Coordinates of N, CA, C and O in Angstrom, one line a residue:
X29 N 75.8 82.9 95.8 CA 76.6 82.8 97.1 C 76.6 81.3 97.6 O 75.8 80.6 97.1
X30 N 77.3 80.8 98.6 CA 77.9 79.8 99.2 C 76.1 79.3 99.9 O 75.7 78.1 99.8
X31 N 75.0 80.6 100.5 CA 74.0 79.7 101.1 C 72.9 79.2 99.5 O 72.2 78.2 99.4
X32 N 73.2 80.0 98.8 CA 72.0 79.7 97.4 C 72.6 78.2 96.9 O 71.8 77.3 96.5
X33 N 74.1 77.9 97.0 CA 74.4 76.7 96.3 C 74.3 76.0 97.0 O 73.9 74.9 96.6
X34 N 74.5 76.0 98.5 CA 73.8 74.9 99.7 C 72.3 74.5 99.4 O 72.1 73.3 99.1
X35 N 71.3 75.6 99.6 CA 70.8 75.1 99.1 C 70.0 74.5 97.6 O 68.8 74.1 97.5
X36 N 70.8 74.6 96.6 CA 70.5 74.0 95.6 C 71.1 72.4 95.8 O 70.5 71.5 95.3
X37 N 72.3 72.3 96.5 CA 72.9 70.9 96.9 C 71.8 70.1 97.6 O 71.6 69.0 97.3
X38 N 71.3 70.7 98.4 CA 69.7 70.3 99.5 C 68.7 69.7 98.5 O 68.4 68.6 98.7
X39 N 68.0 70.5 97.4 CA 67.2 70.5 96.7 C 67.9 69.1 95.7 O 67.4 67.9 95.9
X40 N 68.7 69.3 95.1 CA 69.0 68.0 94.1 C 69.5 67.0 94.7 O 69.9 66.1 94.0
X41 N 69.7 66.9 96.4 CA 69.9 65.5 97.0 C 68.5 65.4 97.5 O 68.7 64.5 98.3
X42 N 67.5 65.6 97.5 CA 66.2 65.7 97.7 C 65.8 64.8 96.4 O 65.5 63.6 96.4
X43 N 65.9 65.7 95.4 CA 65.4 65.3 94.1 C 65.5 63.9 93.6 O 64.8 63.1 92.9
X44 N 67.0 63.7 94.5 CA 67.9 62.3 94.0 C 66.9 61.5 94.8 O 66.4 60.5 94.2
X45 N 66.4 61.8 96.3 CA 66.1 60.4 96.7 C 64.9 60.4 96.4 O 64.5 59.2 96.6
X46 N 64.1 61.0 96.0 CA 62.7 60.8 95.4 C 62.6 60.0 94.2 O 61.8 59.1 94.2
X47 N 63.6 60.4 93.1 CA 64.4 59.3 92.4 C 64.5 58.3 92.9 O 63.7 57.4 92.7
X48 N 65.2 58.3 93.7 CA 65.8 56.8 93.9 C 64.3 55.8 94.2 O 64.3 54.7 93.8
X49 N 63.1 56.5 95.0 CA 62.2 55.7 95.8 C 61.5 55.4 94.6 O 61.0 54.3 94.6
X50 N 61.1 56.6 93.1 CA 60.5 55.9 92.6 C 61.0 54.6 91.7 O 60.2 53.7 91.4
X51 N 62.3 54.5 91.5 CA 63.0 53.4 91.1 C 62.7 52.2 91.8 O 62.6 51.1 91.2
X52 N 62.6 52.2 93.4 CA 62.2 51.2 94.1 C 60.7 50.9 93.5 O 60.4 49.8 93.2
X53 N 59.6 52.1 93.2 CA 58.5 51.9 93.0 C 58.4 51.1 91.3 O 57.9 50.0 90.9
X54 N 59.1 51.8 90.6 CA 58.9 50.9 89.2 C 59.6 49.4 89.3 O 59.0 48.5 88.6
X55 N 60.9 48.9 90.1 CA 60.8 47.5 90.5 C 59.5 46.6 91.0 O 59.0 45.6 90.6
X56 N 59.3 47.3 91.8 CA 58.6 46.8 93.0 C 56.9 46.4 91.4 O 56.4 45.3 91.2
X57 N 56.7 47.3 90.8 CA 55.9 47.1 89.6 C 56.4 46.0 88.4 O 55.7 45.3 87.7
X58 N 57.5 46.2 88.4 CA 58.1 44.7 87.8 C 57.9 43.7 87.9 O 57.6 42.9 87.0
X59 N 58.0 43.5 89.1 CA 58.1 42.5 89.8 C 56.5 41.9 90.0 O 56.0 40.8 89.9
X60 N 55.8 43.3 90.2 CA 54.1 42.8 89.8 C 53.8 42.1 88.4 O 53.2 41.0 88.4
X61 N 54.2 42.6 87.3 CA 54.1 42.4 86.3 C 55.1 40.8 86.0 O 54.6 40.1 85.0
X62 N 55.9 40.5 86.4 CA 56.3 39.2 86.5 C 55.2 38.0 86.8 O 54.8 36.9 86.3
X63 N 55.0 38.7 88.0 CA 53.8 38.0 88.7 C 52.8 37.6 88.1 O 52.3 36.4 88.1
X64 N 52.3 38.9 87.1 CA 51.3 38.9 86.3 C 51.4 38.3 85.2 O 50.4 38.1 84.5
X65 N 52.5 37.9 84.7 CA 52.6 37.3 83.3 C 52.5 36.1 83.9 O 51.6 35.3 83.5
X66 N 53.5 35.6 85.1 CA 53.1 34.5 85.0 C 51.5 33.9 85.6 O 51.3 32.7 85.7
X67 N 51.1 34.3 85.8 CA 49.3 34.4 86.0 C 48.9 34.1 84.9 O 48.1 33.2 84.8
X68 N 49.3 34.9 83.6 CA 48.7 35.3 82.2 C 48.9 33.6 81.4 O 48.1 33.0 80.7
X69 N 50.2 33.2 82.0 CA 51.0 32.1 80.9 C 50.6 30.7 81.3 O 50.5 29.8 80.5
X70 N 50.0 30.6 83.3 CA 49.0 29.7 83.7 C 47.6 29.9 82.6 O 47.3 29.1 81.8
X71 N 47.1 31.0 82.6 CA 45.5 31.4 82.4 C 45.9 31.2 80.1 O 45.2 31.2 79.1
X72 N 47.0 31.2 80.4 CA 47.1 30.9 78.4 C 47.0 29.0 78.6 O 46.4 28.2 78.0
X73 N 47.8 28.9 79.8 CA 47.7 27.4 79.8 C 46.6 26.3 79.8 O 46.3 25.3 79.3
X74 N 46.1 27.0 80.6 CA 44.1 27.0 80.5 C 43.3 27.4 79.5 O 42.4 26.8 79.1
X75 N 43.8 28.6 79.2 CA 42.7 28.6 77.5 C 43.2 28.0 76.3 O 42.4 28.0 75.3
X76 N 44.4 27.4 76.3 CA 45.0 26.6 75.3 C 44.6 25.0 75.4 O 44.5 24.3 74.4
X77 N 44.4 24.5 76.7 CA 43.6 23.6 76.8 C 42.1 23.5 76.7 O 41.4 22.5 76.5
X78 N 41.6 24.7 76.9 CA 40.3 24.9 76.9 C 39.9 25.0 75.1 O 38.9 24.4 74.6
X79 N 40.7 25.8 74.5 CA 39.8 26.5 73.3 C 41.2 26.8 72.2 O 41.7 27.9 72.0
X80 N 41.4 25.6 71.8 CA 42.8 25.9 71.1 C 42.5 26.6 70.0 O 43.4 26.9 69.2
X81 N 41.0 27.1 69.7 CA 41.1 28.0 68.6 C 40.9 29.2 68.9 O 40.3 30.0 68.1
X82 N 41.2 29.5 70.2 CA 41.1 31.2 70.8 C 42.4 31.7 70.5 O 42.8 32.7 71.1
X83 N 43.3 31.1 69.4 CA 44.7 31.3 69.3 C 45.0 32.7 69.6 O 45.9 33.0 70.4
X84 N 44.3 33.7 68.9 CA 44.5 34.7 68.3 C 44.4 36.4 69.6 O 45.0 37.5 69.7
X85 N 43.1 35.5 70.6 CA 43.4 35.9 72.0 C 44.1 36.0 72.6 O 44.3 37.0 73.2
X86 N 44.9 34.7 72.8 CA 45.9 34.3 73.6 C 47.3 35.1 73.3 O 48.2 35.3 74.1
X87 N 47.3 35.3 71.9 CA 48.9 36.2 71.6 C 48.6 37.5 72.0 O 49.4 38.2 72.6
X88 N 47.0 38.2 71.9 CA 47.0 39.5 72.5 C 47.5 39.1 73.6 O 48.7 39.6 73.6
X89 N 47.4 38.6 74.3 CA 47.3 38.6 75.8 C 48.9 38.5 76.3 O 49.4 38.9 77.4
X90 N 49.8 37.7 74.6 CA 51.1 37.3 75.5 C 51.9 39.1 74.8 O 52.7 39.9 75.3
X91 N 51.3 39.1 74.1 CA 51.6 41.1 73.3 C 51.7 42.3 74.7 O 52.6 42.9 75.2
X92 N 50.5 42.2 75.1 CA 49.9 42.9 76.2 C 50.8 43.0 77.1 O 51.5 44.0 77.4
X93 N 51.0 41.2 77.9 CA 52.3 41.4 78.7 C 53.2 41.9 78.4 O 53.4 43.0 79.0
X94 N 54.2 41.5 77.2 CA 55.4 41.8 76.3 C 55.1 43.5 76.8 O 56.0 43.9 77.5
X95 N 54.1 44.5 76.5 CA 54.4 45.9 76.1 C 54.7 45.8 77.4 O 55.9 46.1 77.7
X96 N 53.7 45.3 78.6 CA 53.8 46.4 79.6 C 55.3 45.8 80.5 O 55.7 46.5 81.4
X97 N 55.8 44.9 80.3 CA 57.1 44.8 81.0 C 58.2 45.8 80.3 O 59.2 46.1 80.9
X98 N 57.9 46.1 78.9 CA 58.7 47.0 78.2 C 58.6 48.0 78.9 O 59.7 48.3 79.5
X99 N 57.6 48.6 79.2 CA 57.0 49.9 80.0 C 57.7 50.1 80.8 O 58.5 51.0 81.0
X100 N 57.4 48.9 81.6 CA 58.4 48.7 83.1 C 59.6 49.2 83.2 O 60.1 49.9 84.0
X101 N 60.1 48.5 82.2 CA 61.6 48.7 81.8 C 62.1 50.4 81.3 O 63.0 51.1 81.6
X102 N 61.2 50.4 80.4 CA 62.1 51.9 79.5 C 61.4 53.1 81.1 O 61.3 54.2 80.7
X103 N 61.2 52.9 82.3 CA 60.2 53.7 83.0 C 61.7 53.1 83.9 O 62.5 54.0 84.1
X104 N 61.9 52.5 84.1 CA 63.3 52.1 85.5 C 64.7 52.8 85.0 O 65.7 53.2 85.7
X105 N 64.4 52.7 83.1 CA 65.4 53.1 82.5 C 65.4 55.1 82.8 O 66.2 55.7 83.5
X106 N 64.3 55.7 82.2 CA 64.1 56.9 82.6 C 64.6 57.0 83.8 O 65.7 57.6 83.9
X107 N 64.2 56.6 84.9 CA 64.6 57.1 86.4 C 66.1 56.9 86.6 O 66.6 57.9 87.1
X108 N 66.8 55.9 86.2 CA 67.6 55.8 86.4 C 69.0 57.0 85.6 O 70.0 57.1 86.2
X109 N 68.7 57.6 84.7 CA 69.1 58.5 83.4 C 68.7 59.5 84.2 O 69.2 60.4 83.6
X110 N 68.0 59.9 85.3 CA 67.1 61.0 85.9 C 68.0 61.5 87.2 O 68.2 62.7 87.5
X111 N 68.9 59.8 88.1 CA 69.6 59.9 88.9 C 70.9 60.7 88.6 O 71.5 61.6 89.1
X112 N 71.2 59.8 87.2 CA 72.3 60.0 87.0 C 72.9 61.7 87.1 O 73.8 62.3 87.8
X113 N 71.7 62.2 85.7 CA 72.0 63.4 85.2 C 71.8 64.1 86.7 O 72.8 64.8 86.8
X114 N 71.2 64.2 87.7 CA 71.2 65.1 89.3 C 72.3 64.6 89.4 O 73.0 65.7 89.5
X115 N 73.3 63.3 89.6 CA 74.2 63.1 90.3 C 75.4 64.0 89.8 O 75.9 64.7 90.6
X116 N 75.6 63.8 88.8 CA 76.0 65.0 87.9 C 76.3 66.3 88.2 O 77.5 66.6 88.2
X117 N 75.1 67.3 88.4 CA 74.8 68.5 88.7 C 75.1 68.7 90.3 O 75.3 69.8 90.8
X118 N 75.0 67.5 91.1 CA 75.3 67.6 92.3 C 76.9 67.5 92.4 O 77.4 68.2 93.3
X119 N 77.9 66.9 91.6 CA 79.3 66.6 91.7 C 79.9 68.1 90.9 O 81.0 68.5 91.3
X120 N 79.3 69.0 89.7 CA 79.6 69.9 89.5 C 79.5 71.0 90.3 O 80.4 71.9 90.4
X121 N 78.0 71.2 90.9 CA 78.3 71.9 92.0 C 79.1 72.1 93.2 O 79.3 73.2 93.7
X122 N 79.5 70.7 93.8 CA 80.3 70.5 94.9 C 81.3 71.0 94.5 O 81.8 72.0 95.2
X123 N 82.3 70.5 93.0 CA 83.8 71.3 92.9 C 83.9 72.3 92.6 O 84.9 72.9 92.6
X124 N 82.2 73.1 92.0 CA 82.5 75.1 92.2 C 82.4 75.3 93.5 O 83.1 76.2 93.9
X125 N 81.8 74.6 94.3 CA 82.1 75.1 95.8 C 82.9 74.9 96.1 O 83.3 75.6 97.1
X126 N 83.9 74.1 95.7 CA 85.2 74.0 96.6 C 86.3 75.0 95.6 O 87.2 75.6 96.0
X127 N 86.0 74.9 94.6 CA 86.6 76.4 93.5 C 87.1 77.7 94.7 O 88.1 78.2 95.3
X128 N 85.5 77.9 94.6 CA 85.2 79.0 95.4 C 86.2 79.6 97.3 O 86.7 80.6 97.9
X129 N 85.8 78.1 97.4 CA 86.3 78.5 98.7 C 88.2 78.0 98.8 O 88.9 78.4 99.7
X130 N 89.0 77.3 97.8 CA 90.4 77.3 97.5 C 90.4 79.4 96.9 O 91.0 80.1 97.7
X131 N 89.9 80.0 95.8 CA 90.1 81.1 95.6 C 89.3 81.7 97.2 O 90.1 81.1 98.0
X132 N 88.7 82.1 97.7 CA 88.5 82.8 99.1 C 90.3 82.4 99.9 O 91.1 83.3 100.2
X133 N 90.4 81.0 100.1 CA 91.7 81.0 100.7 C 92.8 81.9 100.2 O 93.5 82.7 100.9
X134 N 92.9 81.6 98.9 CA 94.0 82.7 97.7 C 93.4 84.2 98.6 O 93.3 84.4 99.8
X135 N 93.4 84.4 98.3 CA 92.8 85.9 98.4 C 92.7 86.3 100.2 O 92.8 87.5 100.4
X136 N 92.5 85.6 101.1 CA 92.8 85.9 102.3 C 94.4 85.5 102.5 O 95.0 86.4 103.1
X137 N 95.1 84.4 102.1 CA 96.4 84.6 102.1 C 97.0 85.5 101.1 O 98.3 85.5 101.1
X138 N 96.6 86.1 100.3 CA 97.1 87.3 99.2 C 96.9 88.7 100.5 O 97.9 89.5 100.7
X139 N 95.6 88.9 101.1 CA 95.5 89.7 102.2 C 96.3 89.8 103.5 O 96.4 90.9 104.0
X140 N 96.8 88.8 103.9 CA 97.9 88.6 104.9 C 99.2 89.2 104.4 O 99.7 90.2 105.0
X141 N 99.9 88.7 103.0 CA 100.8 88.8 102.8 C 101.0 90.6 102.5 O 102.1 91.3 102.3
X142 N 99.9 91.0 102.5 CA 99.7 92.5 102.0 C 100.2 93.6 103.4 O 101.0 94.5 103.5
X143 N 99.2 92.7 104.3 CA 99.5 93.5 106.0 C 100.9 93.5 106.5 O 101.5 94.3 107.3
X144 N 101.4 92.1 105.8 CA 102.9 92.0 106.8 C 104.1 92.7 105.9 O 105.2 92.9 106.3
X145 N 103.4 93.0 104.2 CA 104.4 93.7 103.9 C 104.6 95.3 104.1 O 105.6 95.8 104.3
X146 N 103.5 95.8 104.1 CA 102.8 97.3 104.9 C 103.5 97.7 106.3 O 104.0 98.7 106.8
X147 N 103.4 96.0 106.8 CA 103.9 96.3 108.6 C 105.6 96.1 108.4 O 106.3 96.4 109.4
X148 N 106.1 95.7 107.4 CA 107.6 95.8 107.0 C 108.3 97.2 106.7 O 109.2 97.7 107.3
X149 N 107.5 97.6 105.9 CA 107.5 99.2 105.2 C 107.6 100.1 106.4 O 108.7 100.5 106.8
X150 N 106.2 100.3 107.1 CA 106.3 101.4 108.0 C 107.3 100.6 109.4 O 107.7 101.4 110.2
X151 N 107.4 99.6 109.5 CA 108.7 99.5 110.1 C 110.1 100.0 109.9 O 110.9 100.5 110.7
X152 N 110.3 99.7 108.7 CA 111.3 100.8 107.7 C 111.7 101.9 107.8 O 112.9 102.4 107.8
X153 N 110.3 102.4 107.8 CA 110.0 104.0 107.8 C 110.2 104.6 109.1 O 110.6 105.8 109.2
X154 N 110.0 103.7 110.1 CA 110.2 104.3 111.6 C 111.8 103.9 112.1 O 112.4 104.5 113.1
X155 N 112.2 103.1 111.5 CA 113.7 103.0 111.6 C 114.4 103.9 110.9 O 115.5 104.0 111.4
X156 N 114.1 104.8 109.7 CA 114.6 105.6 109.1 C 114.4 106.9 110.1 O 115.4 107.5 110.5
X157 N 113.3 107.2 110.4 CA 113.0 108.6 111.3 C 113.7 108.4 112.7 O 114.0 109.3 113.4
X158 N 113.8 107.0 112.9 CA 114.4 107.1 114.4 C 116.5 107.6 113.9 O 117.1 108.4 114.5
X159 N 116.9 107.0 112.9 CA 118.2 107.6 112.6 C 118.4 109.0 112.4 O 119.4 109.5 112.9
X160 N 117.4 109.7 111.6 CA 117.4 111.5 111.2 C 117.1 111.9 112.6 O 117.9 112.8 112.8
X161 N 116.3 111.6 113.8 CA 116.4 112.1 114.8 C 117.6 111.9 115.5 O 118.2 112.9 115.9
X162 N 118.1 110.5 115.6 CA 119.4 110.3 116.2 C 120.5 111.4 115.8 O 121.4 111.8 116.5
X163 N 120.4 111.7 114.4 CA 121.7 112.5 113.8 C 121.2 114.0 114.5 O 121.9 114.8 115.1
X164 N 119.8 114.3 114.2 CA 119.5 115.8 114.6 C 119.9 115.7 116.3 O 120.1 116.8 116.8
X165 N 120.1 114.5 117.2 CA 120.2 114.6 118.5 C 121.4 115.1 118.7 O 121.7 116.1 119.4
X166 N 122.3 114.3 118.0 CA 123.9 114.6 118.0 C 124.3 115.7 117.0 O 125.4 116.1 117.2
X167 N 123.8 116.2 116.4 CA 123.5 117.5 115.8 C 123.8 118.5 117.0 O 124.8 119.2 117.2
X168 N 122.8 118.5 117.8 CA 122.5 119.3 118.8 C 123.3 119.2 119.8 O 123.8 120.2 120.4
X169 N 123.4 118.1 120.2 CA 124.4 118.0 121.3 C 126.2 118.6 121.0 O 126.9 119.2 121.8
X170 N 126.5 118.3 119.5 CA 127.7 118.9 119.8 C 127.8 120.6 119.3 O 128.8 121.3 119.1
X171 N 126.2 121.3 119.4 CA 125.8 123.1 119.2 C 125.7 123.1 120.7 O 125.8 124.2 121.1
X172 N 125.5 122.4 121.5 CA 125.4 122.7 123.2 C 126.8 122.7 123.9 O 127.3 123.4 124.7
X173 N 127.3 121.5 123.2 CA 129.1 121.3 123.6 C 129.5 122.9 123.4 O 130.1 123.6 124.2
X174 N 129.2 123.4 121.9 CA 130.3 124.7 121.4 C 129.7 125.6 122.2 O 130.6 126.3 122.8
X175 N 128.5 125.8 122.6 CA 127.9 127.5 123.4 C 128.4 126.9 124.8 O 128.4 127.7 125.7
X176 N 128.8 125.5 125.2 CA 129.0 125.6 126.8 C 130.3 126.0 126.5 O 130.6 126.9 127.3
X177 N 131.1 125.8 125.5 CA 132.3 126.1 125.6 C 132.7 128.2 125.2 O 133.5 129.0 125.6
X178 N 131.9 128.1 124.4 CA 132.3 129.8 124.2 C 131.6 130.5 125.8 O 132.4 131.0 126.6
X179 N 130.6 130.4 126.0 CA 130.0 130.5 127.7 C 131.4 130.4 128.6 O 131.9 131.4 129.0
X180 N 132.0 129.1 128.8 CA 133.1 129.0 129.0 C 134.3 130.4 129.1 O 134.7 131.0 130.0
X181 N 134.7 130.5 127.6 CA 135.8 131.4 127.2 C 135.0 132.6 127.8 O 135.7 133.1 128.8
X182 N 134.1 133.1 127.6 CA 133.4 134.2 128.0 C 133.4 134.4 129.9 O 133.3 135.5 130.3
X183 N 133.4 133.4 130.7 CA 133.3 133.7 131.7 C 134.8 134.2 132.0 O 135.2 135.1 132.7
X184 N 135.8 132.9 131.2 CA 137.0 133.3 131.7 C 137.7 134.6 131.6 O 138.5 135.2 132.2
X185 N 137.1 134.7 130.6 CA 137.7 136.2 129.9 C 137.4 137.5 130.6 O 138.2 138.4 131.0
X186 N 135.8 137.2 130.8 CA 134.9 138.6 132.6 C 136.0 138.4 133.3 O 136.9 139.3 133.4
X187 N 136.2 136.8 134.0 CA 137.0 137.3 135.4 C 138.8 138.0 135.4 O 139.5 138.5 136.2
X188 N 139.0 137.5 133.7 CA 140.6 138.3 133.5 C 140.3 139.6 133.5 O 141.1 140.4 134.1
X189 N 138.8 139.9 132.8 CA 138.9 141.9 132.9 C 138.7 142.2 134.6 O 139.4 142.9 135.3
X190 N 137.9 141.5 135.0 CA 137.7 141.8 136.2 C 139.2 142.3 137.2 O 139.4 143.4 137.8
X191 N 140.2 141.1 137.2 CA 141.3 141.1 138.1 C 142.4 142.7 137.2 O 143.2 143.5 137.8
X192 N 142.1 142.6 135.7 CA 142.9 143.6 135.5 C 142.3 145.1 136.1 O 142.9 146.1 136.5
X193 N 141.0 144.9 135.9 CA 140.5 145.8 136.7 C 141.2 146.3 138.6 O 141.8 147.2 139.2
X194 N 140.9 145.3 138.6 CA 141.0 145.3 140.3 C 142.8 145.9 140.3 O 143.2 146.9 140.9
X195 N 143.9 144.9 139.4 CA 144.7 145.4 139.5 C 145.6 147.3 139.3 O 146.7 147.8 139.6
X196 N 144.2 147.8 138.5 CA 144.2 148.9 137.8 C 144.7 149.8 138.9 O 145.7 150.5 139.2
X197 N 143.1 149.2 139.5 CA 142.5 150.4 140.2 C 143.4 150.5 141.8 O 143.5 151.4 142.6
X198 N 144.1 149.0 142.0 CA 144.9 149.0 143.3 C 146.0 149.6 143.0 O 146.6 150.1 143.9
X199 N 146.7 149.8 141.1 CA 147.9 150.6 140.8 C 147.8 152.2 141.1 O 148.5 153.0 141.6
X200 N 146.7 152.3 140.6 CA 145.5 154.1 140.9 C 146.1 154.2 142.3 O 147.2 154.7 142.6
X201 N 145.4 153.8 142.9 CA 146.3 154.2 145.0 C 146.7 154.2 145.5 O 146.7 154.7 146.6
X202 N 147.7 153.0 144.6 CA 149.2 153.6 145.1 C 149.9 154.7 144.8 O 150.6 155.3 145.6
X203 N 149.6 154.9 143.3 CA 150.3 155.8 143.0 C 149.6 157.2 143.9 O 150.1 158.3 144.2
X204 N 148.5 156.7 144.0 CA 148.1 158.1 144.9 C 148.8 158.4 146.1 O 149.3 159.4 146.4
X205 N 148.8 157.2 146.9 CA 149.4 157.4 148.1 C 151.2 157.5 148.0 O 151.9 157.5 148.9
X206 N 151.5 157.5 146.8 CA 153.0 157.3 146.6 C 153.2 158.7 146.4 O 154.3 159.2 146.5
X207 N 151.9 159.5 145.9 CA 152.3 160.8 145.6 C 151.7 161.8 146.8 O 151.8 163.0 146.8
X208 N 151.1 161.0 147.8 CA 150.9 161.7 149.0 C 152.1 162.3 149.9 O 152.3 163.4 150.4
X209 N 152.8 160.8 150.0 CA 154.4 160.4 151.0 C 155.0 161.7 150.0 O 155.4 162.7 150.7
X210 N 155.1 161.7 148.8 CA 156.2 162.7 148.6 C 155.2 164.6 148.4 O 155.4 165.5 147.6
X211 N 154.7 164.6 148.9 CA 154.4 165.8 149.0 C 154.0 166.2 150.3 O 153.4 167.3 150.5
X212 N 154.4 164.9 151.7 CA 154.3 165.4 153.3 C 156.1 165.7 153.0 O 156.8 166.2 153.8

């Protein structure tokens, strides 16, 4: 995860500067050892005046120096091969983290594009249902037109029986009273 490789980034920039300080420490020993040869090359200059047949001393002595400035050296060389290879491991891990977090971006904008195509669809879908209701509205509306209209025909039709009625029944008494007059 993102906090485990933090901190392994923590730990090998750590590592780096402890590196780095002992690199100051093996100069800083160099530079002793400079010091010391040239101490060694007075103190040969002295025993070469003193005892020119101590020859054989005196090359230990200039050997001696010779190894340990090697020392010095192949020891500044290690450290330095020590930085590198962390620096290394530190610059590979920075671009899987940043791997990591360009794919997290992918994948939350792959997530966006998912919701707004979803919220396209069921928008769709509710424009579709709002038309089948609109048609079942007007469906309906012109089955209420036809029953207002037969309702309609039907009332007109009662009040025609009605008046033939009425005319029937006002023909009924006259003729009654028409057959009264002729039988005073």
């Amino acid at each position: 995860g993102g906090v485990e490789k933090g901190a392994r980034i923590a730990e090998l920039e750590q590592l780096l500067s402890g590196a780095r300080a002992d690199v100051q420490v093996a100069r800083h020993q160099a530079q002793e050892l400079a010091v010391r040869e040239g101490e060694l090359q007075e103190h040969l200059a002295k025993a070469h005046g003193a005892a020119m047949n101590d020859k054989a001393h005196v090359s230990k002595l200039v050997v001696a120096a010779e190894e340990l400035q090697q020392a010095a050296d192949a020891h500044a060389r290690g450290q330095q091969e020590e930085i590198s290879g962390l620096q290394t491991q530190l610059e590979v891990l920075k671009r899987s983290s940043q791997s990591q977090h360009l794919r997290a971006q992918e994948e939350a904008t792959a997530a966006k594009e998912e919701v707004v195509r979803e919220a396209a669809a069921e928008k769709s879908e509710l424009a579709r249902c709002v038309e089948r209701l609109s048609a079942q509205l007007q469906l309906a509306q012109a089955q209420a037109a036809k029953v207002q209209h037969v309702q309609q025909q039907a009332s007109e039709a009662a009040a025609t029986n009605e008046a033939v009625e009425e005319a029937t029944s006002r023909a009924a008494r006259l003729g009654e009273q028409l057959r009264k007059s002729e039988s005073d």
